[in-house]
């Protein structure tokens, strides 16, 4: 299926974005440094998972029941195990993506790999094949029908935005939305409306989910208040029917963490007199705070909400981050080539386990609050070929191959592998719909 005629396209970003080289809120500039610090730090001490948890690269197998808990026995409909999409492989595909770099105007500069001169296109022709089932193709009109009369909000960091833009581009191949508003530096808060199904889709910038002060000039640490949800999104919960939470990479940065009015500790803060506590614990706590606030506020009013937590998306920097090919692979990994372990697995598990906890807590609201992990860490790990790399900038090699170029091996090209996240999300939503039809 090809993209329809989409112009004049309301998704189009203001022209100045196209030429702005340095994006103020982007963490490109600090990311490589942070990663360097992280790995330096990671390999020395403290943030390494406790010995015994990952003994000598032994593969860590998470039982599939973590992501798809067994249904009640004897319940006819729920006897079928839902598709476990977390294990599988990328297989070659022949169909074009639903959109391309010119058909969808909302792609953030920097993810628009084709138009920035990325020469290879092979990375566009892979499909995720779960081991025991088929993942249905994304269907924009069905997706909008599932969402009918609802408001879906993406909340988190630039990965949340990456997933949102993928979704908007796929939906725009069926129906063009109108932009309701765009606020904040670099359009951090935006909302679109799809009149055909009375659907609203929005994005909220909240890289910690909890209340936080991003590092700024003169203060080189993020400050996070772990027991307060970030009201920039949470105060709108009354208007939100479905929320996708997606955070991760901002937690790798140097930070000071607060709980109540005391300092809990910090991460990578050698110049401050605080205890190093790493970021795994607070990352988990961020989900807990966000999910509890969501359950409490929606539950208190007897309102419905569907919550999806997108799990951590691994980066693929290889070698030196500022060399021309910092993520030079142009093929996915075979399943057996890579084991999910270390930080990627720890971050993933925080999300998945907090979702399981939250499901228990949501039970008292009898099906009105549904929560699922969008467990993409492993399938993302297998796609080193899907990042912008040097093509985060326009034609990075137009003056010959430079010695040093900035690379983005964290975000995903659009179109690209992240389209699959939304395909899986659609399947989760379909499962929810079938379940409620069944009176479950
Ligand atoms: C992108 O999609 C548009 C609309 O379908 C089409 O006209 C255009 O040729 C496509 N561009 C490329 C490079 O395929
Ligand atoms: C979408 O947003 C508009 C403008 O804020 C609002 O009037 C409308 O009720 C919203 N629709 C849904 C389904 O949330
Ligand atoms: C650092 O903290 C320790 C323990 O709380 C305290 O004894 C020491 O005076 C502090 N040092 C500075 C420079 O604040």
Coordinates of C-alpha atoms and ligand atoms in Angstrom, one line a residue:
X1 CA 0.0 0.0 0.0
X2 CA 1.4 3.4 -1.0
X3 CA 1.0 6.7 0.6
X4 CA -1.8 8.8 -0.9
X5 CA -1.5 12.4 -1.9
X6 CA -1.0 14.3 1.3
X7 CA -0.3 17.9 0.3
X8 CA -0.9 20.5 1.5
X9 CA 0.3 18.6 4.5
X10 CA -0.7 20.0 7.9
X11 CA 2.0 17.8 9.5
X12 CA 4.7 19.9 7.9
X13 CA 7.0 21.4 10.4
X14 CA 7.9 25.0 10.2
X15 CA 10.6 25.5 7.5
X16 CA 13.2 26.8 9.9
X17 CA 13.3 23.4 11.6
X18 CA 14.6 21.9 8.3
X19 CA 17.7 24.0 8.4
X20 CA 18.3 24.3 12.1
X21 CA 21.5 22.4 12.7
X22 CA 21.5 22.5 16.5
X23 CA 18.3 21.6 18.2
X24 CA 18.1 23.1 21.7
X25 CA 16.5 20.2 23.5
X26 CA 18.2 17.5 21.6
X27 CA 20.5 15.5 23.5
X28 CA 22.7 14.6 20.6
X29 CA 25.3 17.0 21.8
X30 CA 25.7 15.5 25.2
X31 CA 24.8 11.9 24.4
X32 CA 28.1 10.7 23.1
X33 CA 29.8 12.2 26.1
X34 CA 27.2 10.7 28.4
X35 CA 27.7 7.3 26.7
X36 CA 31.4 7.6 27.1
X37 CA 31.1 8.5 30.7
X38 CA 28.6 5.7 31.2
X39 CA 30.7 3.0 29.7
X40 CA 33.8 4.2 31.4
X41 CA 31.8 4.1 34.6
X42 CA 29.9 1.0 33.8
X43 CA 33.1 -1.0 33.2
X44 CA 34.6 0.2 36.5
X45 CA 32.0 -0.3 39.2
X46 CA 28.7 0.4 40.8
X47 CA 26.2 0.5 37.9
X48 CA 27.2 -3.0 37.0
X49 CA 24.4 -5.4 38.0
X50 CA 25.2 -7.3 41.1
X51 CA 27.4 -10.3 40.5
X52 CA 25.4 -13.4 40.0
X53 CA 22.7 -11.7 38.0
X54 CA 24.6 -11.8 34.8
X55 CA 27.3 -14.4 35.4
X56 CA 29.9 -14.2 32.6
X57 CA 27.7 -13.4 29.7
X58 CA 25.4 -16.3 30.4
X59 CA 22.3 -15.6 28.3
X60 CA 19.5 -14.3 30.5
X61 CA 16.2 -15.9 29.5
X62 CA 13.2 -14.1 30.7
X63 CA 10.2 -16.4 30.6
X64 CA 7.7 -15.2 28.1
X65 CA 5.1 -15.2 30.9
X66 CA 6.7 -11.9 32.1
X67 CA 5.3 -10.1 29.1
X68 CA 2.2 -12.2 28.5
X69 CA 0.9 -13.5 31.8
X70 CA -1.1 -16.7 31.7
X71 CA -4.8 -16.1 31.4
X72 CA -7.4 -17.5 33.8
X73 CA -7.8 -21.2 33.4
X74 CA -11.1 -22.4 32.1
X75 CA -11.9 -19.1 30.5
X76 CA -12.8 -20.1 27.0
X77 CA -11.6 -16.9 25.2
X78 CA -8.4 -16.5 27.2
X79 CA -7.2 -20.1 26.7
X80 CA -5.4 -19.1 23.6
X81 CA -2.0 -17.8 24.5
X82 CA -1.7 -14.3 23.0
X83 CA 1.1 -13.8 20.5
X84 CA 4.4 -13.5 22.2
X85 CA 6.0 -11.1 19.9
X86 CA 9.1 -10.6 22.0
X87 CA 10.9 -13.6 20.6
X88 CA 11.4 -13.9 16.9
X89 CA 13.5 -12.7 14.0
X90 CA 13.6 -10.1 11.3
X91 CA 12.8 -11.6 7.9
X92 CA 13.1 -10.1 4.5
X93 CA 10.1 -8.3 3.2
X94 CA 9.2 -6.9 -0.2
X95 CA 6.5 -4.4 0.6
X96 CA 7.2 -0.7 0.7
X97 CA 6.7 1.1 4.0
X98 CA 3.4 2.9 4.3
X99 CA 5.1 6.3 3.9
X100 CA 8.4 7.8 2.7
X101 CA 10.5 10.8 3.6
X102 CA 8.6 13.2 1.4
X103 CA 5.1 11.9 1.9
X104 CA 5.0 12.6 5.6
X105 CA 5.9 16.2 6.6
X106 CA 6.1 15.6 10.3
X107 CA 9.4 13.6 10.4
X108 CA 11.8 15.4 12.7
X109 CA 14.9 16.6 10.9
X110 CA 17.5 14.1 11.9
X111 CA 15.4 11.0 11.5
X112 CA 14.7 11.7 7.8
X113 CA 17.5 9.4 6.6
X114 CA 16.6 9.1 2.9
X115 CA 16.3 12.8 2.4
X116 CA 19.6 13.3 4.2
X117 CA 21.4 11.2 1.7
X118 CA 21.5 7.7 3.3
X119 CA 22.2 5.7 0.2
X120 CA 21.1 2.2 1.2
X121 CA 17.5 1.2 1.4
X122 CA 17.7 -2.4 2.5
X123 CA 16.9 -1.5 6.1
X124 CA 13.4 -0.6 5.0
X125 CA 12.6 -4.2 3.8
X126 CA 12.4 -6.3 7.0
X127 CA 9.4 -7.6 8.8
X128 CA 9.4 -8.8 12.4
X129 CA 8.3 -12.5 12.6
X130 CA 7.4 -13.6 16.1
X131 CA 8.4 -17.2 16.7
X132 CA 4.9 -18.7 16.9
X133 CA 2.6 -16.2 15.3
X134 CA 2.3 -13.6 12.7
X135 CA 2.3 -9.9 13.4
X136 CA -0.5 -8.3 11.3
X137 CA 0.5 -5.4 9.2
X138 CA -0.3 -2.0 10.4
X139 CA -3.7 -0.9 9.2
X140 CA -4.2 2.8 9.6
X141 CA -8.0 2.8 9.3
X142 CA -8.4 0.0 11.7
X143 CA -6.0 1.7 14.1
X144 CA -8.1 4.9 14.0
X145 CA -11.3 2.8 14.5
X146 CA -9.8 1.2 17.6
X147 CA -9.1 4.7 18.9
X148 CA -12.4 6.3 17.8
X149 CA -13.5 9.3 20.0
X150 CA -10.4 8.9 22.1
X151 CA -7.2 10.9 22.9
X152 CA -3.9 9.0 22.7
X153 CA -0.9 10.7 24.3
X154 CA 2.7 9.9 23.9
X155 CA 4.7 10.9 26.9
X156 CA 8.4 10.8 27.4
X157 CA 11.7 11.7 25.7
X158 CA 12.8 11.8 22.1
X159 CA 12.1 8.1 21.7
X160 CA 8.5 8.8 22.5
X161 CA 8.5 11.4 19.8
X162 CA 10.2 9.0 17.4
X163 CA 7.4 6.5 17.9
X164 CA 4.7 9.2 17.7
X165 CA 6.1 10.4 14.4
X166 CA 6.2 6.9 13.0
X167 CA 2.5 6.5 14.0
X168 CA 1.5 9.8 12.5
X169 CA 3.2 9.1 9.3
X170 CA 1.6 5.7 9.0
X171 CA -1.9 7.1 9.8
X172 CA -1.4 10.0 7.4
X173 CA -1.2 7.5 4.6
X174 CA -4.9 7.0 5.3
X175 CA -6.1 10.4 6.7
X176 CA -4.4 13.7 7.2
X177 CA -4.7 15.1 10.7
X178 CA -4.9 18.8 11.6
X179 CA -2.5 20.2 14.0
X180 CA -4.3 21.6 17.0
X181 CA -1.4 23.2 18.7
X182 CA 2.4 23.2 18.9
X183 CA 4.1 24.5 22.0
X184 CA 7.5 24.5 23.6
X185 CA 11.0 24.6 22.2
X186 CA 11.4 22.3 19.3
X187 CA 7.6 21.5 19.3
X188 CA 7.7 19.5 22.5
X189 CA 4.0 19.6 23.1
X190 CA 1.8 19.0 20.1
X191 CA -1.7 17.7 19.4
X192 CA -3.3 16.5 16.2
X193 CA -6.9 15.8 15.4
X194 CA -8.2 13.2 12.9
X195 CA -11.7 14.4 12.1
X196 CA -12.8 11.2 10.4
X197 CA -12.7 9.2 13.7
X198 CA -12.7 12.1 16.2
X199 CA -9.3 11.0 17.4
X200 CA -6.7 13.2 19.0
X201 CA -3.0 12.2 19.2
X202 CA -0.6 14.3 21.2
X203 CA 2.9 14.3 22.5
X204 CA 4.2 15.6 25.8
X205 CA 7.9 16.1 26.5
X206 CA 8.7 14.5 29.8
X207 CA 12.1 12.8 29.6
X208 CA 11.9 11.6 33.3
X209 CA 8.1 11.1 33.6
X210 CA 8.6 12.4 37.2
X211 CA 9.2 16.0 38.0
X212 CA 12.6 17.1 37.0
X213 CA 14.8 20.0 36.1
X214 CA 16.9 19.3 33.0
X215 CA 20.5 20.3 33.2
X216 CA 21.1 23.8 32.0
X217 CA 23.8 26.3 31.8
X218 CA 25.7 26.6 35.0
X219 CA 24.3 23.3 36.4
X220 CA 25.5 20.2 34.7
X221 CA 23.2 17.7 36.4
X222 CA 19.6 16.8 35.9
X223 CA 17.6 17.1 39.1
X224 CA 14.8 14.5 39.5
X225 CA 12.1 14.4 42.1
X226 CA 11.3 10.7 42.1
X227 CA 8.1 10.8 44.1
X228 CA 6.4 13.5 42.1
X229 CA 4.9 12.8 38.7
X230 CA 5.6 15.4 36.1
X231 CA 2.5 17.6 35.9
X232 CA 3.3 18.8 32.5
X233 CA 1.5 15.6 31.3
X234 CA -0.1 14.2 34.4
X235 CA -2.3 17.3 34.9
X236 CA -3.9 16.4 31.5
X237 CA -4.7 12.8 32.5
X238 CA -8.4 13.7 32.7
X239 CA -8.4 14.4 29.0
X240 CA -6.4 11.3 28.0
X241 CA -7.8 7.9 27.2
X242 CA -4.7 6.1 26.2
X243 CA -1.1 6.9 27.1
X244 CA 2.2 5.6 25.8
X245 CA 5.1 6.1 28.2
X246 CA 8.6 5.9 26.7
X247 CA 11.7 7.0 28.5
X248 CA 15.2 5.7 29.0
X249 CA 18.3 7.4 27.7
X250 CA 18.0 10.6 29.8
X251 CA 18.5 8.4 32.8
X252 CA 22.1 7.8 31.7
X253 CA 23.0 11.4 32.2
X254 CA 24.6 12.8 35.4
X255 CA 21.8 13.5 37.9
X256 CA 20.9 14.2 41.4
X257 CA 17.8 12.4 42.8
X258 CA 15.5 13.6 45.4
X259 CA 12.8 11.8 47.4
X260 CA 10.6 14.0 49.5
X261 CA 12.9 16.8 50.6
X262 CA 16.0 14.7 51.0
X263 CA 18.7 13.8 48.5
X264 CA 18.5 10.2 47.6
X265 CA 21.8 10.1 45.9
X266 CA 23.2 10.9 42.4
X267 CA 24.6 9.4 39.3
X268 CA 28.0 10.4 38.0
X269 CA 28.4 13.5 40.1
X270 CA 32.1 13.4 41.2
X271 CA 32.1 17.1 42.1
X272 CA 29.1 16.8 44.4
X273 CA 29.1 15.3 47.8
X274 CA 26.3 12.8 47.2
X275 CA 26.2 9.0 47.2
X276 CA 26.5 7.4 43.8
X277 CA 23.4 5.2 43.4
X278 CA 23.4 4.5 39.7
X279 CA 20.2 4.9 37.7
X280 CA 18.5 1.5 37.7
X281 CA 16.7 2.0 40.9
X282 CA 15.4 5.5 40.1
X283 CA 14.5 4.4 36.6
X284 CA 12.2 1.8 38.1
X285 CA 10.9 4.3 40.6
X286 CA 10.0 6.7 37.8
X287 CA 7.7 4.1 36.2
X288 CA 6.2 3.3 39.6
X289 CA 5.5 7.0 40.3
X290 CA 4.0 7.6 36.8
X291 CA 1.9 4.4 36.8
X292 CA 0.6 4.9 40.3
X293 CA -0.4 8.5 39.6
X294 CA -2.2 7.4 36.5
X295 CA -4.1 4.6 38.3
X296 CA -5.0 6.7 41.2
X297 CA -6.2 9.7 39.3
X298 CA -8.2 7.8 36.7
X299 CA -9.4 5.3 39.2
X300 CA -10.6 8.0 41.6
X301 CA -12.9 9.3 38.9
X302 CA -14.0 5.9 37.7
X303 CA -12.5 6.7 34.3
X304 CA -11.0 4.3 31.8
X305 CA -7.4 4.5 30.5
X306 CA -5.2 2.2 28.5
X307 CA -1.5 2.5 29.3
X308 CA 1.4 1.2 27.2
X309 CA 5.0 1.3 28.5
X310 CA 7.5 1.1 25.6
X311 CA 10.6 -0.7 26.9
X312 CA 14.1 0.5 26.6
X313 CA 15.5 0.9 23.1
X314 CA 19.2 0.0 22.9
X315 CA 21.7 2.1 21.0
X316 CA 24.3 0.7 18.6
X317 CA 27.3 2.8 18.8
X318 CA 30.3 0.8 17.7
X319 CA 33.9 2.0 18.0
X320 CA 34.3 5.7 18.3
X321 CA 31.1 7.7 18.4
X322 CA 32.4 10.5 16.2
X323 CA 33.8 8.3 13.4
X324 CA 32.0 8.2 10.1
X325 CA 30.4 4.8 10.7
X326 CA 29.6 4.7 14.4
X327 CA 26.7 2.3 13.6
X328 CA 27.8 1.1 10.2
X329 CA 25.8 -2.1 9.9
X330 CA 23.3 -2.3 7.1
X331 CA 21.8 -5.6 8.0
X332 CA 19.9 -6.8 11.1
X333 CA 21.5 -9.2 13.5
X334 CA 20.5 -12.8 13.4
X335 CA 18.7 -13.8 16.5
X336 CA 21.5 -16.0 17.7
X337 CA 24.1 -13.3 17.2
X338 CA 23.1 -11.2 20.1
X339 CA 21.9 -11.8 23.6
X340 CA 20.0 -9.3 25.5
X341 CA 22.0 -8.5 28.6
X342 CA 23.6 -5.9 30.8
X343 CA 22.2 -2.4 30.8
X344 CA 19.7 -3.0 28.0
X345 CA 18.2 -6.0 29.8
X346 CA 18.2 -4.3 33.1
X347 CA 16.4 -1.2 31.7
X348 CA 14.0 -3.4 29.9
X349 CA 13.2 -5.4 32.9
X350 CA 12.5 -2.3 35.0
X351 CA 9.7 -1.4 32.6
X352 CA 8.3 -4.9 32.3
X353 CA 8.3 -5.6 36.0
X354 CA 6.8 -2.2 36.9
X355 CA 4.0 -2.9 34.4
X356 CA 3.3 -6.2 36.1
X357 CA 3.2 -4.5 39.5
X358 CA 0.9 -1.8 38.2
X359 CA -1.5 -4.4 36.7
X360 CA -2.0 -5.8 40.2
X361 CA -2.7 -2.4 41.6
X362 CA -5.1 -1.6 38.7
X363 CA -7.1 -4.7 39.4
X364 CA -9.3 -3.0 42.0
X365 CA -10.7 -0.9 39.1
X366 CA -12.1 -3.9 37.4
X367 CA -10.8 -3.7 33.8
X368 CA -11.2 0.1 33.5
X369 CA -7.4 0.5 33.6
X370 CA -5.5 -1.7 31.3
X371 CA -1.7 -1.7 31.2
X372 CA 0.7 -3.4 28.9
X373 CA 4.4 -3.4 28.2
X374 CA 5.4 -2.8 24.6
X375 CA 8.4 -5.0 25.0
X376 CA 10.6 -4.0 22.0
X377 CA 14.0 -4.1 23.6
X378 CA 15.1 -7.3 22.0
X379 CA 13.7 -6.6 18.5
X380 CA 15.3 -3.2 18.7
X381 CA 18.6 -4.7 19.7
X382 CA 18.6 -6.8 16.6
X383 CA 18.4 -3.7 14.3
X384 CA 21.8 -2.0 14.3
X385 CA 21.0 -1.0 10.7
X386 CA 18.0 1.2 11.5
X387 CA 19.6 4.3 12.9
X388 CA 20.4 7.6 11.2
X389 CA 24.1 7.4 12.1
X390 CA 25.9 10.2 10.2
X391 CA 22.7 11.0 8.3
X392 CA 21.3 12.7 11.3
X393 CA 22.7 15.7 9.3
X394 CA 22.0 16.5 5.7
X395 CA 24.5 15.0 3.3
X396 CA 27.3 14.6 5.9
X397 CA 29.8 13.5 3.3
X398 CA 29.1 16.1 0.6
X399 CA 32.6 17.5 1.2
X400 CA 34.3 14.1 1.3
X401 CA 34.5 11.8 4.3
X402 CA 35.3 13.8 7.3
X403 CA 37.5 12.5 10.1
X404 CA 34.9 13.4 12.7
X405 CA 31.1 13.5 12.2
X406 CA 28.3 13.4 14.6
X407 CA 26.4 10.1 14.6
X408 CA 23.0 9.2 16.0
X409 CA 22.9 5.5 16.8
X410 CA 20.0 5.8 19.3
X411 CA 17.0 7.1 17.4
X412 CA 15.5 5.4 14.4
X413 CA 15.2 6.4 10.8
X414 CA 11.6 7.1 9.6
X415 CA 10.4 5.0 8.0
X416 CA 12.3 2.3 9.8
X417 CA 12.2 -0.4 12.4
X418 CA 10.3 1.7 14.9
X419 CA 7.2 1.4 12.6
X420 CA 7.1 -2.1 14.0
X421 CA 6.6 -0.8 17.6
X422 CA 3.3 0.7 16.4
X423 CA 2.4 -2.5 14.6
X424 CA 2.7 -4.4 17.9
X425 CA 0.9 -1.7 19.8
X426 CA -2.0 -2.1 17.4
X427 CA -2.0 -5.8 18.1
X428 CA -2.2 -5.0 21.9
X429 CA -5.1 -2.7 21.3
X430 CA -6.9 -5.3 19.2
X431 CA -6.4 -7.8 22.0
X432 CA -7.9 -5.3 24.5
X433 CA -10.9 -4.6 22.2
X434 CA -11.6 -8.4 21.7
X435 CA -11.4 -8.8 25.4
X436 CA -13.9 -6.1 26.2
X437 CA -16.2 -7.3 23.4
X438 CA -16.1 -10.6 25.2
X439 CA -17.2 -8.9 28.4
X440 CA -13.8 -9.7 30.0
Ligands
LIG1 C1 7.0 9.2 -1.7 O1 5.6 9.1 -1.7 C2 4.9 10.0 -2.6 C3 3.4 9.8 -2.3 O2 3.1 8.5 -2.4 C4 5.3 9.7 -4.0 O3 4.7 10.6 -4.9 C5 6.9 9.8 -4.1 O4 7.3 9.4 -5.4 C6 7.6 8.9 -3.1 N1 9.0 9.2 -3.1 C7 9.9 8.2 -3.3 C8 11.3 8.6 -3.3 O5 9.6 7.0 -3.4
LIG2 C1 -9.7 16.7 20.6 O1 -9.3 18.0 20.9 C2 -10.3 19.0 20.7 C3 -9.6 20.3 21.0 O2 -8.9 20.3 22.2 C4 -11.5 18.7 21.7 O3 -12.5 19.7 21.4 C5 -12.0 17.3 21.4 O4 -13.0 17.1 22.4 C6 -10.9 16.3 21.5 N1 -11.4 15.0 21.2 C7 -11.1 13.9 21.9 C8 -11.7 12.7 21.4 O5 -10.4 14.0 22.9
LIG3 C1 30.5 15.4 52.5 O1 29.6 14.6 53.2 C2 30.2 14.1 54.4 C3 29.1 13.1 55.0 O2 27.8 13.6 55.0 C4 30.5 15.2 55.4 O3 31.1 14.7 56.5 C5 31.5 16.1 54.7 O4 31.8 17.2 55.5 C6 30.9 16.6 53.3 N1 32.0 17.4 52.6 C7 31.7 18.5 52.0 C8 32.8 19.2 51.3 O5 30.6 19.1 52.0

